[in-house]
Amino acid sequence: MIWSVLLPAAVGGTMAAGICLWWVPGGEKLPEPIRNTSLYRAVHKPSVPVSSPLVLPPVALPVASGPASQSHETAAVRDALNLPSFAPLVHQVIPAVVNISISHGSASSDDDDDDEGETAGASGREPSSPSQPKRKRHTRHHNAGNRGHHVLHPADDELTGAGSGFVVDASGIIVTNRHVIGHATRIMVSLSDGRSLPAHSLGDDPMTDIAVIKVESATPLPCVAWGDSRQVEIGDWILVAGNPFGFGSSVTAGIVSAVGRDLGSGALDDFMQLDAPINPGNSGGPAFNLQGQVVAMNAAIASPSDGSVGIGFGIPSEIVAPVVESIRKTGHVEHGWLGVTLNDASSPMWVEDVDPHGAAWRGGLRKKDAILAIGEIPVHDARTVLRSVAAAHPGTIFNFTIRREGKVMTLPVALGRRPTADF
């Protein structure tokens, strides 16, 4: 009889102990002999590991006792969360970014600057006269005359504006947009060290909206280096610096949203689209990769207003750098010119019209010629051809492979100089 009572009691006690080991918090603090039993191990299976990106480690934060503690606390949180900080990059590059203010003797229309430059037609036509209709577009330049933020001046003061630029040579060579300085009678550059120096123009290129100015400094200026925009990929981080709305030096960050954008402003359109906030006043400022190299120059925004909606455009360094070098050497830039209208509505594209005084005519191209290739490279659209021509120097020989009346032939065409009227 005793065993009939004790045996069920023993079994029940064992089961109760197992349930306690399963449910009672802190069971892992039980004595070692109990935790080594097969029953304990059976009900306390090791937890499944979770990947580190999904579960963040706990952060031991110091007790805040002042600004220094807050700084350490912020750094500790950032390190623990593995968040990127652009602070080291900003310290590296921001000394070379400048603010530009200009003065005009008389007011000028903002739309005048927006419409300057060559506009290629849908068929790939090279404009030949300044009276040619220009296509309006929704992309706005951040020109020097800021509309959103004005600084009050006496009524008889000159119209003032602001923009950005960056130093590419310690001697004081600064790159900016042409529409930032426009036809300014006075250019002032504010450096990161607080100095303001007058600048003079070394030259500009209307076709690419690039200008080069120079300041005289008693000491070498901090400068930045060019990066290779051809190595930039969609999704890469980008840091944008400039002078938005004239408030002074500012930085924003984002990614490269797209490359090779055509805004319809000229044959050399090949813009890099950025989602870093860009606003009026940022024009002429640099866009850096994470190595601190300039891979684009801020040029325009697409917006229903004058503010950023996350669609900004920069001129890639592969275009800006050689133009800057040419301006430094000669004060201007010469672009190649064919003098043709190409129609790429069908394949292969064909010559729709030829300027009788242009390089194409002299090289033997005629109406109805089908364009198959330039050199060894097949071509399929007019913009690719005109972009290659505009990027080349006058006198460069392009070997056009064409088909005329069923016969395939190659014509060497020496590029002419793009007429100034085209700008």
mmCIF file with all atom_site columns, C-alpha atoms in Angstrom, residues 52-209:
data_model
loop_
_atom_site.group_PDB
_atom_site.id
_atom_site.type_symbol
_atom_site.label_atom_id
_atom_site.label_alt_id
_atom_site.label_comp_id
_atom_site.label_asym_id
_atom_site.label_entity_id
_atom_site.label_seq_id
_atom_site.pdbx_PDB_ins_code
_atom_site.Cartn_x
_atom_site.Cartn_y
_atom_site.Cartn_z
_atom_site.occupancy
_atom_site.B_iso_or_equiv
_atom_site.pdbx_formal_charge
_atom_site.auth_seq_id
_atom_site.auth_comp_id
_atom_site.auth_asym_id
_atom_site.auth_atom_id
_atom_site.pdbx_PDB_model_num
ATOM 1   C CA . SER A 1 52  ? 23.718 40.264  -36.536 1.00 0.00 ? 52  SER A CA 1
ATOM 2   C CA . PRO A 1 53  ? 22.075 42.574  -39.091 1.00 0.00 ? 53  PRO A CA 1
ATOM 3   C CA . LEU A 1 54  ? 18.652 41.624  -37.703 1.00 0.00 ? 54  LEU A CA 1
ATOM 4   C CA . VAL A 1 55  ? 19.357 41.846  -33.973 1.00 0.00 ? 55  VAL A CA 1
ATOM 5   C CA . LEU A 1 56  ? 21.496 44.699  -32.696 1.00 0.00 ? 56  LEU A CA 1
ATOM 6   C CA . PRO A 1 57  ? 23.826 44.170  -29.736 1.00 0.00 ? 57  PRO A CA 1
ATOM 7   C CA . PRO A 1 58  ? 22.976 45.916  -26.474 1.00 0.00 ? 58  PRO A CA 1
ATOM 8   C CA . VAL A 1 59  ? 24.733 49.225  -25.968 1.00 0.00 ? 59  VAL A CA 1
ATOM 9   C CA . ALA A 1 60  ? 26.254 50.099  -22.622 1.00 0.00 ? 60  ALA A CA 1
ATOM 10  C CA . LEU A 1 61  ? 25.907 53.873  -22.439 1.00 0.00 ? 61  LEU A CA 1
ATOM 11  C CA . PRO A 1 62  ? 27.721 56.048  -19.931 1.00 0.00 ? 62  PRO A CA 1
ATOM 12  C CA . VAL A 1 63  ? 25.712 58.254  -17.627 1.00 0.00 ? 63  VAL A CA 1
ATOM 13  C CA . ALA A 1 64  ? 25.446 61.679  -19.246 1.00 0.00 ? 64  ALA A CA 1
ATOM 14  C CA . SER A 1 65  ? 27.097 64.382  -17.183 1.00 0.00 ? 65  SER A CA 1
ATOM 15  C CA . GLY A 1 66  ? 27.696 67.085  -19.786 1.00 0.00 ? 66  GLY A CA 1
ATOM 16  C CA . PRO A 1 67  ? 28.471 67.815  -23.443 1.00 0.00 ? 67  PRO A CA 1
ATOM 17  C CA . ALA A 1 68  ? 31.508 65.519  -23.438 1.00 0.00 ? 68  ALA A CA 1
ATOM 18  C CA . SER A 1 69  ? 29.433 62.609  -22.177 1.00 0.00 ? 69  SER A CA 1
ATOM 19  C CA . GLN A 1 70  ? 26.772 63.285  -24.805 1.00 0.00 ? 70  GLN A CA 1
ATOM 20  C CA . SER A 1 71  ? 29.421 63.228  -27.526 1.00 0.00 ? 71  SER A CA 1
ATOM 21  C CA . HIS A 1 72  ? 30.801 59.907  -26.289 1.00 0.00 ? 72  HIS A CA 1
ATOM 22  C CA . GLU A 1 73  ? 27.255 58.577  -26.010 1.00 0.00 ? 73  GLU A CA 1
ATOM 23  C CA . THR A 1 74  ? 26.475 59.515  -29.620 1.00 0.00 ? 74  THR A CA 1
ATOM 24  C CA . ALA A 1 75  ? 29.696 57.907  -30.855 1.00 0.00 ? 75  ALA A CA 1
ATOM 25  C CA . ALA A 1 76  ? 28.963 54.764  -28.851 1.00 0.00 ? 76  ALA A CA 1
ATOM 26  C CA . VAL A 1 77  ? 25.476 54.466  -30.340 1.00 0.00 ? 77  VAL A CA 1
ATOM 27  C CA . ARG A 1 78  ? 26.781 55.042  -33.863 1.00 0.00 ? 78  ARG A CA 1
ATOM 28  C CA . ASP A 1 79  ? 29.525 52.458  -33.457 1.00 0.00 ? 79  ASP A CA 1
ATOM 29  C CA . ALA A 1 80  ? 27.175 49.910  -31.925 1.00 0.00 ? 80  ALA A CA 1
ATOM 30  C CA . LEU A 1 81  ? 24.585 50.351  -34.675 1.00 0.00 ? 81  LEU A CA 1
ATOM 31  C CA . ASN A 1 82  ? 27.285 50.327  -37.349 1.00 0.00 ? 82  ASN A CA 1
ATOM 32  C CA . LEU A 1 83  ? 25.913 53.536  -38.878 1.00 0.00 ? 83  LEU A CA 1
ATOM 33  C CA . PRO A 1 84  ? 28.163 55.317  -41.415 1.00 0.00 ? 84  PRO A CA 1
ATOM 34  C CA . SER A 1 85  ? 29.441 58.754  -40.505 1.00 0.00 ? 85  SER A CA 1
ATOM 35  C CA . PHE A 1 86  ? 30.379 61.245  -43.193 1.00 0.00 ? 86  PHE A CA 1
ATOM 36  C CA . ALA A 1 87  ? 32.221 63.415  -40.664 1.00 0.00 ? 87  ALA A CA 1
ATOM 37  C CA . PRO A 1 88  ? 35.753 62.251  -41.631 1.00 0.00 ? 88  PRO A CA 1
ATOM 38  C CA . LEU A 1 89  ? 34.946 62.817  -45.309 1.00 0.00 ? 89  LEU A CA 1
ATOM 39  C CA . VAL A 1 90  ? 33.502 66.260  -44.588 1.00 0.00 ? 90  VAL A CA 1
ATOM 40  C CA . HIS A 1 91  ? 36.626 67.262  -42.634 1.00 0.00 ? 91  HIS A CA 1
ATOM 41  C CA . GLN A 1 92  ? 38.728 66.105  -45.587 1.00 0.00 ? 92  GLN A CA 1
ATOM 42  C CA . VAL A 1 93  ? 36.943 67.891  -48.427 1.00 0.00 ? 93  VAL A CA 1
ATOM 43  C CA . ILE A 1 94  ? 34.960 70.835  -47.068 1.00 0.00 ? 94  ILE A CA 1
ATOM 44  C CA . PRO A 1 95  ? 37.964 73.214  -46.826 1.00 0.00 ? 95  PRO A CA 1
ATOM 45  C CA . ALA A 1 96  ? 38.143 73.157  -50.644 1.00 0.00 ? 96  ALA A CA 1
ATOM 46  C CA . VAL A 1 97  ? 34.467 74.059  -51.149 1.00 0.00 ? 97  VAL A CA 1
ATOM 47  C CA . VAL A 1 98  ? 33.753 77.769  -51.583 1.00 0.00 ? 98  VAL A CA 1
ATOM 48  C CA . ASN A 1 99  ? 30.741 80.061  -51.628 1.00 0.00 ? 99  ASN A CA 1
ATOM 49  C CA . ILE A 1 100 ? 30.412 82.428  -54.567 1.00 0.00 ? 100 ILE A CA 1
ATOM 50  C CA . SER A 1 101 ? 28.524 85.707  -54.625 1.00 0.00 ? 101 SER A CA 1
ATOM 51  C CA . ILE A 1 102 ? 28.153 87.847  -57.701 1.00 0.00 ? 102 ILE A CA 1
ATOM 52  C CA . SER A 1 103 ? 26.963 91.303  -58.603 1.00 0.00 ? 103 SER A CA 1
ATOM 53  C CA . HIS A 1 104 ? 25.375 92.566  -61.806 1.00 0.00 ? 104 HIS A CA 1
ATOM 54  C CA . GLY A 1 105 ? 25.237 96.094  -63.022 1.00 0.00 ? 105 GLY A CA 1
ATOM 55  C CA . SER A 1 106 ? 21.601 95.514  -63.961 1.00 0.00 ? 106 SER A CA 1
ATOM 56  C CA . ALA A 1 107 ? 19.019 92.830  -63.358 1.00 0.00 ? 107 ALA A CA 1
ATOM 57  C CA . SER A 1 108 ? 18.786 89.978  -65.823 1.00 0.00 ? 108 SER A CA 1
ATOM 58  C CA . SER A 1 109 ? 16.139 87.362  -66.367 1.00 0.00 ? 109 SER A CA 1
ATOM 59  C CA . ASP A 1 110 ? 16.735 83.962  -64.833 1.00 0.00 ? 110 ASP A CA 1
ATOM 60  C CA . ASP A 1 111 ? 15.153 82.346  -67.868 1.00 0.00 ? 111 ASP A CA 1
ATOM 61  C CA . ASP A 1 112 ? 17.856 83.794  -70.099 1.00 0.00 ? 112 ASP A CA 1
ATOM 62  C CA . ASP A 1 113 ? 20.485 81.661  -68.420 1.00 0.00 ? 113 ASP A CA 1
ATOM 63  C CA . ASP A 1 114 ? 18.240 78.614  -68.433 1.00 0.00 ? 114 ASP A CA 1
ATOM 64  C CA . ASP A 1 115 ? 17.838 78.746  -72.193 1.00 0.00 ? 115 ASP A CA 1
ATOM 65  C CA . GLU A 1 116 ? 21.490 79.256  -73.080 1.00 0.00 ? 116 GLU A CA 1
ATOM 66  C CA . GLY A 1 117 ? 23.258 76.403  -74.765 1.00 0.00 ? 117 GLY A CA 1
ATOM 67  C CA . GLU A 1 118 ? 22.676 74.110  -77.690 1.00 0.00 ? 118 GLU A CA 1
ATOM 68  C CA . THR A 1 119 ? 19.425 72.220  -77.959 1.00 0.00 ? 119 THR A CA 1
ATOM 69  C CA . ALA A 1 120 ? 19.489 69.115  -80.099 1.00 0.00 ? 120 ALA A CA 1
ATOM 70  C CA . GLY A 1 121 ? 16.250 68.242  -81.838 1.00 0.00 ? 121 GLY A CA 1
ATOM 71  C CA . ALA A 1 122 ? 14.544 64.897  -81.517 1.00 0.00 ? 122 ALA A CA 1
ATOM 72  C CA . SER A 1 123 ? 16.020 63.843  -84.842 1.00 0.00 ? 123 SER A CA 1
ATOM 73  C CA . GLY A 1 124 ? 19.566 64.636  -83.734 1.00 0.00 ? 124 GLY A CA 1
ATOM 74  C CA . ARG A 1 125 ? 20.004 67.936  -85.520 1.00 0.00 ? 125 ARG A CA 1
ATOM 75  C CA . GLU A 1 126 ? 22.989 70.175  -84.867 1.00 0.00 ? 126 GLU A CA 1
ATOM 76  C CA . PRO A 1 127 ? 21.711 73.768  -84.504 1.00 0.00 ? 127 PRO A CA 1
ATOM 77  C CA . SER A 1 128 ? 23.242 76.228  -86.901 1.00 0.00 ? 128 SER A CA 1
ATOM 78  C CA . SER A 1 129 ? 21.861 79.599  -85.847 1.00 0.00 ? 129 SER A CA 1
ATOM 79  C CA . PRO A 1 130 ? 21.064 81.368  -82.569 1.00 0.00 ? 130 PRO A CA 1
ATOM 80  C CA . SER A 1 131 ? 17.516 82.064  -83.773 1.00 0.00 ? 131 SER A CA 1
ATOM 81  C CA . GLN A 1 132 ? 16.603 78.401  -83.695 1.00 0.00 ? 132 GLN A CA 1
ATOM 82  C CA . PRO A 1 133 ? 13.684 77.719  -81.300 1.00 0.00 ? 133 PRO A CA 1
ATOM 83  C CA . LYS A 1 134 ? 14.853 76.368  -77.987 1.00 0.00 ? 134 LYS A CA 1
ATOM 84  C CA . ARG A 1 135 ? 12.959 73.677  -76.117 1.00 0.00 ? 135 ARG A CA 1
ATOM 85  C CA . LYS A 1 136 ? 11.786 74.645  -72.645 1.00 0.00 ? 136 LYS A CA 1
ATOM 86  C CA . ARG A 1 137 ? 12.231 71.981  -69.988 1.00 0.00 ? 137 ARG A CA 1
ATOM 87  C CA . HIS A 1 138 ? 11.126 71.417  -66.416 1.00 0.00 ? 138 HIS A CA 1
ATOM 88  C CA . THR A 1 139 ? 14.692 71.062  -65.205 1.00 0.00 ? 139 THR A CA 1
ATOM 89  C CA . ARG A 1 140 ? 15.845 74.271  -63.565 1.00 0.00 ? 140 ARG A CA 1
ATOM 90  C CA . HIS A 1 141 ? 19.338 75.617  -63.158 1.00 0.00 ? 141 HIS A CA 1
ATOM 91  C CA . HIS A 1 142 ? 20.154 76.886  -59.675 1.00 0.00 ? 142 HIS A CA 1
ATOM 92  C CA . ASN A 1 143 ? 21.157 80.244  -60.955 1.00 0.00 ? 143 ASN A CA 1
ATOM 93  C CA . ALA A 1 144 ? 22.763 82.975  -58.965 1.00 0.00 ? 144 ALA A CA 1
ATOM 94  C CA . GLY A 1 145 ? 19.577 84.989  -58.529 1.00 0.00 ? 145 GLY A CA 1
ATOM 95  C CA . ASN A 1 146 ? 18.003 83.054  -55.659 1.00 0.00 ? 146 ASN A CA 1
ATOM 96  C CA . ARG A 1 147 ? 14.238 83.411  -55.495 1.00 0.00 ? 147 ARG A CA 1
ATOM 97  C CA . GLY A 1 148 ? 13.589 81.607  -52.244 1.00 0.00 ? 148 GLY A CA 1
ATOM 98  C CA . HIS A 1 149 ? 15.966 83.448  -49.913 1.00 0.00 ? 149 HIS A CA 1
ATOM 99  C CA . HIS A 1 150 ? 16.771 87.127  -50.395 1.00 0.00 ? 150 HIS A CA 1
ATOM 100 C CA . VAL A 1 151 ? 19.200 89.361  -48.556 1.00 0.00 ? 151 VAL A CA 1
ATOM 101 C CA . LEU A 1 152 ? 17.917 92.912  -48.104 1.00 0.00 ? 152 LEU A CA 1
ATOM 102 C CA . HIS A 1 153 ? 19.973 95.708  -49.643 1.00 0.00 ? 153 HIS A CA 1
ATOM 103 C CA . PRO A 1 154 ? 19.429 99.394  -50.291 1.00 0.00 ? 154 PRO A CA 1
ATOM 104 C CA . ALA A 1 155 ? 17.071 100.010 -53.194 1.00 0.00 ? 155 ALA A CA 1
ATOM 105 C CA . ASP A 1 156 ? 19.884 101.287 -55.392 1.00 0.00 ? 156 ASP A CA 1
ATOM 106 C CA . ASP A 1 157 ? 22.174 98.328  -54.694 1.00 0.00 ? 157 ASP A CA 1
ATOM 107 C CA . GLU A 1 158 ? 23.142 95.936  -57.462 1.00 0.00 ? 158 GLU A CA 1
ATOM 108 C CA . LEU A 1 159 ? 21.374 92.612  -57.832 1.00 0.00 ? 159 LEU A CA 1
ATOM 109 C CA . THR A 1 160 ? 23.254 90.017  -55.824 1.00 0.00 ? 160 THR A CA 1
ATOM 110 C CA . GLY A 1 161 ? 23.186 86.233  -55.811 1.00 0.00 ? 161 GLY A CA 1
ATOM 111 C CA . ALA A 1 162 ? 25.014 83.185  -54.516 1.00 0.00 ? 162 ALA A CA 1
ATOM 112 C CA . GLY A 1 163 ? 26.387 79.907  -55.759 1.00 0.00 ? 163 GLY A CA 1
ATOM 113 C CA . SER A 1 164 ? 29.090 77.351  -55.059 1.00 0.00 ? 164 SER A CA 1
ATOM 114 C CA . GLY A 1 165 ? 32.417 76.166  -56.375 1.00 0.00 ? 165 GLY A CA 1
ATOM 115 C CA . PHE A 1 166 ? 35.441 74.078  -55.461 1.00 0.00 ? 166 PHE A CA 1
ATOM 116 C CA . VAL A 1 167 ? 39.202 74.564  -55.586 1.00 0.00 ? 167 VAL A CA 1
ATOM 117 C CA . VAL A 1 168 ? 41.042 72.176  -57.924 1.00 0.00 ? 168 VAL A CA 1
ATOM 118 C CA . ASP A 1 169 ? 44.483 73.768  -57.682 1.00 0.00 ? 169 ASP A CA 1
ATOM 119 C CA . ALA A 1 170 ? 46.226 75.261  -54.652 1.00 0.00 ? 170 ALA A CA 1
ATOM 120 C CA . SER A 1 171 ? 47.123 78.345  -56.697 1.00 0.00 ? 171 SER A CA 1
ATOM 121 C CA . GLY A 1 172 ? 43.463 79.420  -56.513 1.00 0.00 ? 172 GLY A CA 1
ATOM 122 C CA . ILE A 1 173 ? 41.803 77.743  -59.523 1.00 0.00 ? 173 ILE A CA 1
ATOM 123 C CA . ILE A 1 174 ? 38.090 77.301  -58.810 1.00 0.00 ? 174 ILE A CA 1
ATOM 124 C CA . VAL A 1 175 ? 35.460 75.429  -60.838 1.00 0.00 ? 175 VAL A CA 1
ATOM 125 C CA . THR A 1 176 ? 31.788 76.404  -60.919 1.00 0.00 ? 176 THR A CA 1
ATOM 126 C CA . ASN A 1 177 ? 28.813 76.581  -63.284 1.00 0.00 ? 177 ASN A CA 1
ATOM 127 C CA . ARG A 1 178 ? 28.735 79.178  -66.004 1.00 0.00 ? 178 ARG A CA 1
ATOM 128 C CA . HIS A 1 179 ? 25.224 80.148  -65.025 1.00 0.00 ? 179 HIS A CA 1
ATOM 129 C CA . VAL A 1 180 ? 26.423 80.892  -61.470 1.00 0.00 ? 180 VAL A CA 1
ATOM 130 C CA . ILE A 1 181 ? 28.686 83.735  -62.572 1.00 0.00 ? 181 ILE A CA 1
ATOM 131 C CA . GLY A 1 182 ? 26.836 84.613  -65.783 1.00 0.00 ? 182 GLY A CA 1
ATOM 132 C CA . HIS A 1 183 ? 27.862 88.084  -66.899 1.00 0.00 ? 183 HIS A CA 1
ATOM 133 C CA . ALA A 1 184 ? 28.756 89.237  -63.410 1.00 0.00 ? 184 ALA A CA 1
ATOM 134 C CA . THR A 1 185 ? 30.628 92.483  -63.025 1.00 0.00 ? 185 THR A CA 1
ATOM 135 C CA . ARG A 1 186 ? 32.004 91.389  -59.668 1.00 0.00 ? 186 ARG A CA 1
ATOM 136 C CA . ILE A 1 187 ? 32.732 87.928  -58.247 1.00 0.00 ? 187 ILE A CA 1
ATOM 137 C CA . MET A 1 188 ? 33.533 87.328  -54.593 1.00 0.00 ? 188 MET A CA 1
ATOM 138 C CA . VAL A 1 189 ? 34.643 83.972  -53.173 1.00 0.00 ? 189 VAL A CA 1
ATOM 139 C CA . SER A 1 190 ? 34.223 83.070  -49.499 1.00 0.00 ? 190 SER A CA 1
ATOM 140 C CA . LEU A 1 191 ? 36.740 80.482  -48.315 1.00 0.00 ? 191 LEU A CA 1
ATOM 141 C CA . SER A 1 192 ? 36.306 77.962  -45.518 1.00 0.00 ? 192 SER A CA 1
ATOM 142 C CA . ASP A 1 193 ? 38.811 79.877  -43.367 1.00 0.00 ? 193 ASP A CA 1
ATOM 143 C CA . GLY A 1 194 ? 36.553 82.925  -43.327 1.00 0.00 ? 194 GLY A CA 1
ATOM 144 C CA . ARG A 1 195 ? 38.381 84.989  -45.931 1.00 0.00 ? 195 ARG A CA 1
ATOM 145 C CA . SER A 1 196 ? 36.558 86.667  -48.837 1.00 0.00 ? 196 SER A CA 1
ATOM 146 C CA . LEU A 1 197 ? 38.614 87.209  -51.977 1.00 0.00 ? 197 LEU A CA 1
ATOM 147 C CA . PRO A 1 198 ? 37.753 88.796  -55.320 1.00 0.00 ? 198 PRO A CA 1
ATOM 148 C CA . ALA A 1 199 ? 37.892 86.437  -58.293 1.00 0.00 ? 199 ALA A CA 1
ATOM 149 C CA . HIS A 1 200 ? 38.271 86.897  -62.014 1.00 0.00 ? 200 HIS A CA 1
ATOM 150 C CA . SER A 1 201 ? 37.078 84.622  -64.801 1.00 0.00 ? 201 SER A CA 1
ATOM 151 C CA . LEU A 1 202 ? 39.567 82.527  -66.746 1.00 0.00 ? 202 LEU A CA 1
ATOM 152 C CA . GLY A 1 203 ? 36.912 81.443  -69.230 1.00 0.00 ? 203 GLY A CA 1
ATOM 153 C CA . ASP A 1 204 ? 33.796 79.362  -69.630 1.00 0.00 ? 204 ASP A CA 1
ATOM 154 C CA . ASP A 1 205 ? 32.080 76.886  -71.913 1.00 0.00 ? 205 ASP A CA 1
ATOM 155 C CA . PRO A 1 206 ? 28.431 77.640  -72.732 1.00 0.00 ? 206 PRO A CA 1
ATOM 156 C CA . MET A 1 207 ? 27.856 74.187  -74.163 1.00 0.00 ? 207 MET A CA 1
ATOM 157 C CA . THR A 1 208 ? 28.642 72.360  -70.916 1.00 0.00 ? 208 THR A CA 1
ATOM 158 C CA . ASP A 1 209 ? 27.756 75.174  -68.466 1.00 0.00 ? 209 ASP A CA 1
#
